[in-house]
XYZ file of C-alpha atoms in Angstrom:
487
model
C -34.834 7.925 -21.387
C -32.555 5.949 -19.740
C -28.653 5.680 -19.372
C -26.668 2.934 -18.412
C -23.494 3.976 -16.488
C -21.015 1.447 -15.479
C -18.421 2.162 -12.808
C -14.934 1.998 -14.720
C -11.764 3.087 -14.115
C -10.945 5.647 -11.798
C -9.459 8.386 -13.929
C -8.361 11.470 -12.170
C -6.119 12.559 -14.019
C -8.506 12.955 -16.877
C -10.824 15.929 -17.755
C -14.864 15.428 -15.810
C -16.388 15.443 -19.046
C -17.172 11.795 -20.536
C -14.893 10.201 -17.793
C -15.586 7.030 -16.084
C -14.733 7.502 -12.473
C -13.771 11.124 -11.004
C -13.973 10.011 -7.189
C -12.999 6.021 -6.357
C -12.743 6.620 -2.058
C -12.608 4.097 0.375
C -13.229 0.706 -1.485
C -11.146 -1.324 -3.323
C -11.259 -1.818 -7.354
C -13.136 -5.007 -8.661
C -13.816 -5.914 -11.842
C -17.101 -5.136 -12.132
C -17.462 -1.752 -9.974
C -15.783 -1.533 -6.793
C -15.869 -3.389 -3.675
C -16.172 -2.114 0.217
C -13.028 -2.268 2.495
C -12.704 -2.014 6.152
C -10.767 -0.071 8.151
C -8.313 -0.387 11.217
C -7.871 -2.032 14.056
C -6.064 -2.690 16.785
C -4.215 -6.199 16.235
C -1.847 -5.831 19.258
C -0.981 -3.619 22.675
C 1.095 -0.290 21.997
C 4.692 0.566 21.799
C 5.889 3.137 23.323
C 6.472 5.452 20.127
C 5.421 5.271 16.351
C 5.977 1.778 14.183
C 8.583 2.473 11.597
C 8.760 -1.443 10.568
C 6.596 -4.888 10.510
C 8.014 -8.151 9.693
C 5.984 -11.411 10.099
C 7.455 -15.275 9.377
C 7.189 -18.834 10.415
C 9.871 -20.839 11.913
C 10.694 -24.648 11.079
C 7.941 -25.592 13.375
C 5.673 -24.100 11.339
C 4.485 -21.487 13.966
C 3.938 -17.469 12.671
C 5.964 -14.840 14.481
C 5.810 -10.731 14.185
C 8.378 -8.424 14.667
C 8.147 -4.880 14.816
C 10.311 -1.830 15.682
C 10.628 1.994 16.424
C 13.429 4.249 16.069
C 14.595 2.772 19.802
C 13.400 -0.440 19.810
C 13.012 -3.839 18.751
C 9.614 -5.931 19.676
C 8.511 -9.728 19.508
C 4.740 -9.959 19.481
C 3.324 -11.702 22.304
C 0.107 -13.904 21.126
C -0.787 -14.492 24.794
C -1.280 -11.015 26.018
C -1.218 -9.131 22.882
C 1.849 -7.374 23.791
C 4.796 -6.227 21.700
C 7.373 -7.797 23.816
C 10.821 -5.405 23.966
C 13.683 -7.717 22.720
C 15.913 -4.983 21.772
C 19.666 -5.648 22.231
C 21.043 -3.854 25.813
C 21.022 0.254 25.386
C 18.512 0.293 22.371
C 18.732 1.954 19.127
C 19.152 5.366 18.374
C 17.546 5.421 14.849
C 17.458 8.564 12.892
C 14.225 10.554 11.764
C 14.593 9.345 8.379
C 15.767 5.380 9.129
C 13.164 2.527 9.309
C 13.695 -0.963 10.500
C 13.795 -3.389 7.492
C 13.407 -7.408 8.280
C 14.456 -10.352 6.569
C 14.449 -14.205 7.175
C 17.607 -16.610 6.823
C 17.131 -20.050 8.038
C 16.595 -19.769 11.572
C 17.816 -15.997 12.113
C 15.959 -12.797 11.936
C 18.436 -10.046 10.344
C 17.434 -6.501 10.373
C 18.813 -2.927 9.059
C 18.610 0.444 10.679
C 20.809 2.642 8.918
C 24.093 3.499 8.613
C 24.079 4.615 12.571
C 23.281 1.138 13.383
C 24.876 -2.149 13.487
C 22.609 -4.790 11.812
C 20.684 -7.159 14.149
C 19.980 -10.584 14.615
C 17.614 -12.784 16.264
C 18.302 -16.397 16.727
C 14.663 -18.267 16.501
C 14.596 -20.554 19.469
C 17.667 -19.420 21.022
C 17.639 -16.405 21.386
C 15.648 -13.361 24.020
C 17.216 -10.227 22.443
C 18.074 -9.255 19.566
C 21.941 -8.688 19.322
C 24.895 -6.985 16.625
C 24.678 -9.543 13.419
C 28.487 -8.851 13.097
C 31.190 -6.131 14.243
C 30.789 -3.116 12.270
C 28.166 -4.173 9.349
C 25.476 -1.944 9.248
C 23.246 -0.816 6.166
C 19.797 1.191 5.437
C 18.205 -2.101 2.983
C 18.334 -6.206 2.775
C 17.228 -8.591 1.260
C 18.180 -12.572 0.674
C 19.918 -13.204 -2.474
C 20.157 -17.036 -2.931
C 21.826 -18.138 0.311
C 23.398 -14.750 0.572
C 22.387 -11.551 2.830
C 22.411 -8.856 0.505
C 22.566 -5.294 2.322
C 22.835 -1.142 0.511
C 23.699 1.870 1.512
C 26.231 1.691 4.982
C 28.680 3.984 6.544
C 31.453 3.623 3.588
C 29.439 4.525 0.886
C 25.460 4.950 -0.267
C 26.246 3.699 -3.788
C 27.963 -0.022 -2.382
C 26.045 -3.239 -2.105
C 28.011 -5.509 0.208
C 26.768 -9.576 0.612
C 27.906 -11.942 3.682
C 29.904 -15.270 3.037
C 27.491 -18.070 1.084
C 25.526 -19.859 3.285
C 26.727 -18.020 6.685
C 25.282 -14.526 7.800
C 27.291 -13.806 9.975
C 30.731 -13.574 7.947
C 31.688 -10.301 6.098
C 35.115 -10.093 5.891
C 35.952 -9.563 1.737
C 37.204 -13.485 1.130
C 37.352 -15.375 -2.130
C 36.598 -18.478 -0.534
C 33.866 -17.590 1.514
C 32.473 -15.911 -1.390
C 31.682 -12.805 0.753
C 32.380 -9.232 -1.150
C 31.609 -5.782 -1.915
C 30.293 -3.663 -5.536
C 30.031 0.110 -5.531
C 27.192 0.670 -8.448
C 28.694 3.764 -9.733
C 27.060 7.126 -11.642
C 23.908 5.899 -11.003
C 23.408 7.797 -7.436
C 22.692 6.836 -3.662
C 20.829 2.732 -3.680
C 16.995 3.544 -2.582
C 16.256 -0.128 -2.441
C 16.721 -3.936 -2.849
C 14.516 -6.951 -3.948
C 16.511 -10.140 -4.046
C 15.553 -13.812 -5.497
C 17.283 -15.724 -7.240
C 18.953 -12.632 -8.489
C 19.232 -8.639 -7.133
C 17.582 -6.132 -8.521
C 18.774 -2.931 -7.119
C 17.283 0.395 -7.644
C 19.115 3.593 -7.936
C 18.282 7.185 -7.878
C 19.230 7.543 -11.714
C 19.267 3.892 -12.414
C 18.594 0.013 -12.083
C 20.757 -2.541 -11.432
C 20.286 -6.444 -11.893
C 23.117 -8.507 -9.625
C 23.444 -12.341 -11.098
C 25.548 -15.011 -9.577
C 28.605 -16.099 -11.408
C 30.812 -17.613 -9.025
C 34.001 -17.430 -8.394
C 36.102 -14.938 -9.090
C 33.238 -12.539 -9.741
C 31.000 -13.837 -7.796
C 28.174 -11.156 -8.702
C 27.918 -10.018 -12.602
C 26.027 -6.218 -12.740
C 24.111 -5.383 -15.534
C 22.602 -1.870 -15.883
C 19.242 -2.409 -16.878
C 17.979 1.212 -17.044
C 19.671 4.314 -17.037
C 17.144 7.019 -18.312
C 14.659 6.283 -14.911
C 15.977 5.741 -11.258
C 13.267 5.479 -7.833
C 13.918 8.617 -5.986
C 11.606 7.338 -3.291
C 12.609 3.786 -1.753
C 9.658 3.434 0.675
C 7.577 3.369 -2.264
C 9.281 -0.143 -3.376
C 7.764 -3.131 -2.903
C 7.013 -6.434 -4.916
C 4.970 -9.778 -5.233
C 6.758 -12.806 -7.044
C 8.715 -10.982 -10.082
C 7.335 -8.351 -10.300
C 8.524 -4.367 -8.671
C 6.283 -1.469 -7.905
C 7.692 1.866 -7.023
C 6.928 5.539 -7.104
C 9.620 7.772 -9.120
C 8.989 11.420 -10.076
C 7.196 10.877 -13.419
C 5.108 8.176 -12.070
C 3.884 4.761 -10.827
C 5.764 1.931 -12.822
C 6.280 -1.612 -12.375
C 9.436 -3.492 -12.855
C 10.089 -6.893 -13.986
C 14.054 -7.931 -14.774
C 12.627 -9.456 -18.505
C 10.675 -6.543 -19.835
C 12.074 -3.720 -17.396
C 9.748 -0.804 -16.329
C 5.986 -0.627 -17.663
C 3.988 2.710 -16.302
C 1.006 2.164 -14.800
C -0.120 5.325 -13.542
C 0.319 6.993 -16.332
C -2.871 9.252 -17.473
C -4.504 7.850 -15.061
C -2.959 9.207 -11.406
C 0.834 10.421 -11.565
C -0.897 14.159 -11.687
C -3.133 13.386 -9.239
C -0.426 11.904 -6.987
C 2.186 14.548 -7.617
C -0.422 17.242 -6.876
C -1.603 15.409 -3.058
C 1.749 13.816 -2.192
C 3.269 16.267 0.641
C 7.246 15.660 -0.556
C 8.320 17.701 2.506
C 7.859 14.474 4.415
C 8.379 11.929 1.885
C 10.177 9.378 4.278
C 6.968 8.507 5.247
C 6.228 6.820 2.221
C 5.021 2.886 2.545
C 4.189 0.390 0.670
C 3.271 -3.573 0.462
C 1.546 -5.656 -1.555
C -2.047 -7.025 -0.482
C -2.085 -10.931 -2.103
C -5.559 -11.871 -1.186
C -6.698 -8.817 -2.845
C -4.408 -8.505 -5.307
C -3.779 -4.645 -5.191
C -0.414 -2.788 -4.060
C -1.003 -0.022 -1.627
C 1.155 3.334 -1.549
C 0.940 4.772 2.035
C 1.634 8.698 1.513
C 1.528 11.541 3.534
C -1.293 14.568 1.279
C -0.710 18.218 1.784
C -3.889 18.168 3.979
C -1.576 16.205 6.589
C -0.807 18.688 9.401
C 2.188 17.188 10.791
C 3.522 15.044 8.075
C 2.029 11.818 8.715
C 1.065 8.945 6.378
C -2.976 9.862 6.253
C -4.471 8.506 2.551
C -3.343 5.170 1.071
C -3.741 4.846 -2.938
C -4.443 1.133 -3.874
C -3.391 -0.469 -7.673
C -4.992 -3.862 -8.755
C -1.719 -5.332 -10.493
C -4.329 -7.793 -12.478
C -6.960 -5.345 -13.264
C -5.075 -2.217 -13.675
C -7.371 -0.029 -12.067
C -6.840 2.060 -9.088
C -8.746 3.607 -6.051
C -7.844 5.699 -2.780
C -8.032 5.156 0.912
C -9.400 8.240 3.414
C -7.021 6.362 5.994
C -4.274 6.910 8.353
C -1.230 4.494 8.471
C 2.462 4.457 9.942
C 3.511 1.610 7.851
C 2.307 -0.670 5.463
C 3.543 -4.739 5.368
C 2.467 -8.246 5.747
C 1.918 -10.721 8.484
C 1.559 -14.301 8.900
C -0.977 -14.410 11.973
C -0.106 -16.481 14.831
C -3.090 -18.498 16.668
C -4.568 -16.258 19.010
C -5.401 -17.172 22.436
C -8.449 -16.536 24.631
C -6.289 -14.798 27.121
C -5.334 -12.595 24.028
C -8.557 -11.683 23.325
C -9.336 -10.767 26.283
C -6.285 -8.526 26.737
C -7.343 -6.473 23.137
C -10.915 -6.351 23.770
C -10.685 -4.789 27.168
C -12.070 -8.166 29.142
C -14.928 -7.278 27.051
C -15.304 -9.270 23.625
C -18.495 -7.651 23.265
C -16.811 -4.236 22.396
C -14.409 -5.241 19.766
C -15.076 -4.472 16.267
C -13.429 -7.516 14.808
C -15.324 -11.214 14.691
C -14.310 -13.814 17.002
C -15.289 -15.474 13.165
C -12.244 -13.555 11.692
C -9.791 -15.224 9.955
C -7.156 -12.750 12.107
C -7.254 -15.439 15.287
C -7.076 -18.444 13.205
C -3.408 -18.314 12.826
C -1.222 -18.748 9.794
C -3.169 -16.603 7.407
C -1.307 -13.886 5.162
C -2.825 -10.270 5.960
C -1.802 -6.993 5.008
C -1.538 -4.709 8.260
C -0.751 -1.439 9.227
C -0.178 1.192 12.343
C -2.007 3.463 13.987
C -1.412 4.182 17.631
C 2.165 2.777 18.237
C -0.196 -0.829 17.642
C 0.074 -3.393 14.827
C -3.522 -2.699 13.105
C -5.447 -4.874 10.887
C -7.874 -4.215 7.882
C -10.835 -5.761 9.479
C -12.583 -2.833 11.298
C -15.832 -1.377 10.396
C -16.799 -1.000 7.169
C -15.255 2.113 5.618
C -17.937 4.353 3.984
C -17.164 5.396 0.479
C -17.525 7.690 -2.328
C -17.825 7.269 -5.768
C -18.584 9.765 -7.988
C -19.061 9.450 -12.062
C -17.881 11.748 -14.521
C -19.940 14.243 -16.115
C -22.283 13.289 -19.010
C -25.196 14.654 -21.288
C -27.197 13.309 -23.408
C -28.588 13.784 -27.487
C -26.478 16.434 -28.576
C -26.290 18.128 -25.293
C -30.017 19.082 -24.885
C -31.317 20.086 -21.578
C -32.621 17.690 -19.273
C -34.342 16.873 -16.344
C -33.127 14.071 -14.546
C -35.619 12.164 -12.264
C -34.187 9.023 -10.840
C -30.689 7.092 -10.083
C -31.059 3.025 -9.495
C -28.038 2.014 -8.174
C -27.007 -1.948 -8.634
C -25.062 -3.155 -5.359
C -24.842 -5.528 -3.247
C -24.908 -6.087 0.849
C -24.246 -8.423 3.745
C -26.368 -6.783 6.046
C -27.813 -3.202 6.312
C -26.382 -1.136 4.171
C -27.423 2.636 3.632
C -27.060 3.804 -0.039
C -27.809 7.462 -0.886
C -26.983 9.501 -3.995
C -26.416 13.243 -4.852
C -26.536 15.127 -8.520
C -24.799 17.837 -9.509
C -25.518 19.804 -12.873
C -24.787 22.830 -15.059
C -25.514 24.478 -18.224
C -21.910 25.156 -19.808
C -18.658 23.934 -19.106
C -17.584 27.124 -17.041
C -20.025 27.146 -15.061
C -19.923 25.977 -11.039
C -21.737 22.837 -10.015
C -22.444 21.520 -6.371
C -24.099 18.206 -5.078
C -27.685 18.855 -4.121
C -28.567 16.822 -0.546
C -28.188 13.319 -0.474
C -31.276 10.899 -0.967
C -31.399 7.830 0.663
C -32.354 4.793 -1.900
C -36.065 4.575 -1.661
C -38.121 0.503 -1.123
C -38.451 0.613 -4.826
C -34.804 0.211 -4.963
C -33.872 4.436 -6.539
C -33.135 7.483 -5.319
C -35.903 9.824 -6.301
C -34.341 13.568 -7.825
C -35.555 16.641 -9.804
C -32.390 18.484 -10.822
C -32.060 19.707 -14.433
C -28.939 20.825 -16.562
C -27.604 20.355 -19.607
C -24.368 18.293 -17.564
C -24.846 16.033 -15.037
C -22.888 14.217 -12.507
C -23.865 11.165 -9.869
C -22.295 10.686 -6.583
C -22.912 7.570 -4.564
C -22.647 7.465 -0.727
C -22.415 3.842 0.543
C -22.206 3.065 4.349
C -22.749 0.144 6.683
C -22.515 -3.069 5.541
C -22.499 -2.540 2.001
C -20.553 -5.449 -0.600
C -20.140 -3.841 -3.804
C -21.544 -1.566 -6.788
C -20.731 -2.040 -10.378
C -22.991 0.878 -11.951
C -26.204 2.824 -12.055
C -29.565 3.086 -14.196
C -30.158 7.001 -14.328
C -33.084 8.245 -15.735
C -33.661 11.376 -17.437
C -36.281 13.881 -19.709
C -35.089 15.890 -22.378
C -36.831 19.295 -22.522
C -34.990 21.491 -25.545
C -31.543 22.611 -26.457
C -32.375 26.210 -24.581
């Protein structure tokens, strides 16, 4: 006979038995099946100590610009010789272990946050070489633009205050009615873990979130506790396209939207698995952005296989689909860029002076300029998610067939398709009762009949597909198989 098995959901948190997807690794979920990704690489020159922060936007000419800092640094990317350019105010930063650099855009200026250690920085677009102090004394560990205000949490007074800068003018703090510029400590809710502003604030708490709406004068923020029974313990996990909030907290993967509040959405499917693999020791390390051209939110984490602590498996949600799949890769940080035009003399300078030895196309829409791309870090270098062709796993659940009888199963067809050459092989694994052990027998390559030729018999079976080179995408397999008896 022959089963039909269609590559669903990946469902790890769910027993083997009569599950869609136990293994989803290195692609991307699709609708139908999943599709291949590709891994890093290198998008500029090194700095001269691990990324903590990427912030890419364009100025009123329209041209793109990337920023990027360490924990004593600030850099300007440099499309000409692919450099990260050191425009860090005089003496540097001294950032702690913990701190990351967080970006925002206001008008012309580029404003960024350090931590409490750390005045906050600004960067005059056109004017200016080096970053400089934003104002005397303002510092903060998050921002974001609220309206035509600079929303900052968490600085040196308190780690439960939001503080805002006069309307219209970032670089005015001092408390004023008629500048508009103020303070609110969000109390009982714990230390602020992170901001997303808009047209209004939302602010997330340890034990709590916050929505911040403008009233005017003499208010000039209402607060409105929106939830008080879940707070985001982890703020690098927060991140958010149009209304719409993802974070990590520790019962889960939710998303947030002011209207409806907090929806899980890893619920069942991989909040165990997460929980189990997530190394908290380092949890600091924790990234996250949101992929638009793809549509999928990625969660940069640090597993308990990671030696030193380091961000090395990324777990990817499709918001529309609601599916999930994980990343074998190794990232610093997660964000997006805007990417500026690339020059020959650029190319030059990240190939080597050898274009034939770079693993991204000269076709790529990377050097085009002005394209939105989700990037990462590997090597003290901005990276890019147009390498080679990641080669991924996916294995099924386990399944029987007609009561349970034993059978023999024969052949696996899978349906996929390629760009180029791609190498497809498959491995079964079976057993006779539910205790018992399995293990993959050696992988078969698919065959010029278009299957993988097997002779493995069980009672319960289970496929895994190996997919390499230049593969597209898989959405399920034909397996064939001969019942023999119940004995």
């Amino acid at each position: 006979m022959e089963l039909k098995i269609k590559l669903g959901n990946w469902l790890p948190d769910q027993p083997d038995y009569d599950n869609g997807i136990t293994v989803a690794s290195n692609c991307l979920p699709v609708a139908k099946g999943y599709a291949s990704t590709k891994g890093l690489t290198d998008f500029s020159n090194a700095a001269d100590s691990k990324l903590t922060g990427i912030f890419a936007l364009e100025d009123s000419s329209g041209n793109a610009i990337i920023f990027a800092g360490n924990r004593t640094k600030l850099y300007k990317y440099n499309g000409t010789t692919n450099n990260l350019d050191d425009v860090s105010k005089a003496g540097g930063y001294n950032l702690s272990s913990t701190d990351r650099w967080r970006f925002v855009q206001f008008g012309d200026k580029v404003i960024a946050t350090g931590g409490v250690g750390q005045d906050i920085q600004v960067f005059d677009l056109g004017i200016s070489t080096n970053f400089a102090d934003l104002a005397t004394g303002v510092n903060a560990t998050h921002i974001c633009i609220v309206r035509d205000f600079v929303f900052t949490a968490n600085n040196s007074d308190s780690i439960s205050r939001v503080r805002w800068s006069a309307l219209g003018d970032a670089t005015s703090w001092t408390t004023s009615a008629t500048t508009q510029a103020d303070f609110q400590e969000i109390n009982d809710l714990g230390q602020i873990t992170g901001l997303v502003g808009g047209e209004s604030v939302t602010i997330f708490c340890e034990r709590g979130i916050v929505i911040g709406t403008y009233s005017g004068s003499p208010l000039i923020f209402q607060f409105d506790v929106v939830e008080n029974n879940r707070g985001v313990q982890y703020g690098g996990s927060i991140t958010n396209v149009a209304r719409t909030s993802f974070y990590y907290t520790d019962d889960g993967f939710y998303s947030f939207d002011a209207r409806t509040g907090s929806s899980p959405i890893g619920h069942e499917k991989v909040d165990k698995f997460f929980q189990a693999d997530f190394n908290i020791t380092y949890k600091e390390n924790l990234s996250a952005s949101v992929d638009p051209k793809n549509k999928v939110v990625m969660f940069a984490y640090p597993s308990i296989a990671s030696s030193d602590g380091s961000n090395d498996k990324i777990l990817v949600y499709n918001y529309v689909l609601d599916k999930w799949s994980l990343l074998n890769l190794s990232t610093d940080v997660l964000s997006k860029i805007l990417t500026p035009a690339t020059t020959l003399e650029g190319l030059d300078s990240i190939s080597g002076n050898n274009l034939d030895s770079m693993t991204t196309s000269l076709d790529s829409e990377i050097w085009k300029g002005g394209n939105i791309l989700m990037v990462g870090s590997q090597n003290n270098k901005i990276s890019t998610f147009s390498g080679t062709t990641l080669t991924a796993t996916i294995t099924t659940g386990e399944f029987s067939i007609q009561g349970e009888k034993l059978s023999m199963l024969t052949k696996v067809r899978p349906y996929y398709e390629t760009t180029g050459n791609a190498l497809i092989s498959t491995q079964v694994a079976t057993r006779n009762t539910h205790e018992d052990n399995f293990s993959f027998n050696s992988a078969v390559n698919i065959n010029s009949d278009g299957f993988t030729p097997h002779r493995t018999s069980g009672r319960y079976n289970r496929i895994q597909i190996n997919l390499s080179n230049d593969w597209k995408n898989i959405q399920e397999i034909d397996v064939e198989l001969q019942t023999f008896g119940a004995r």
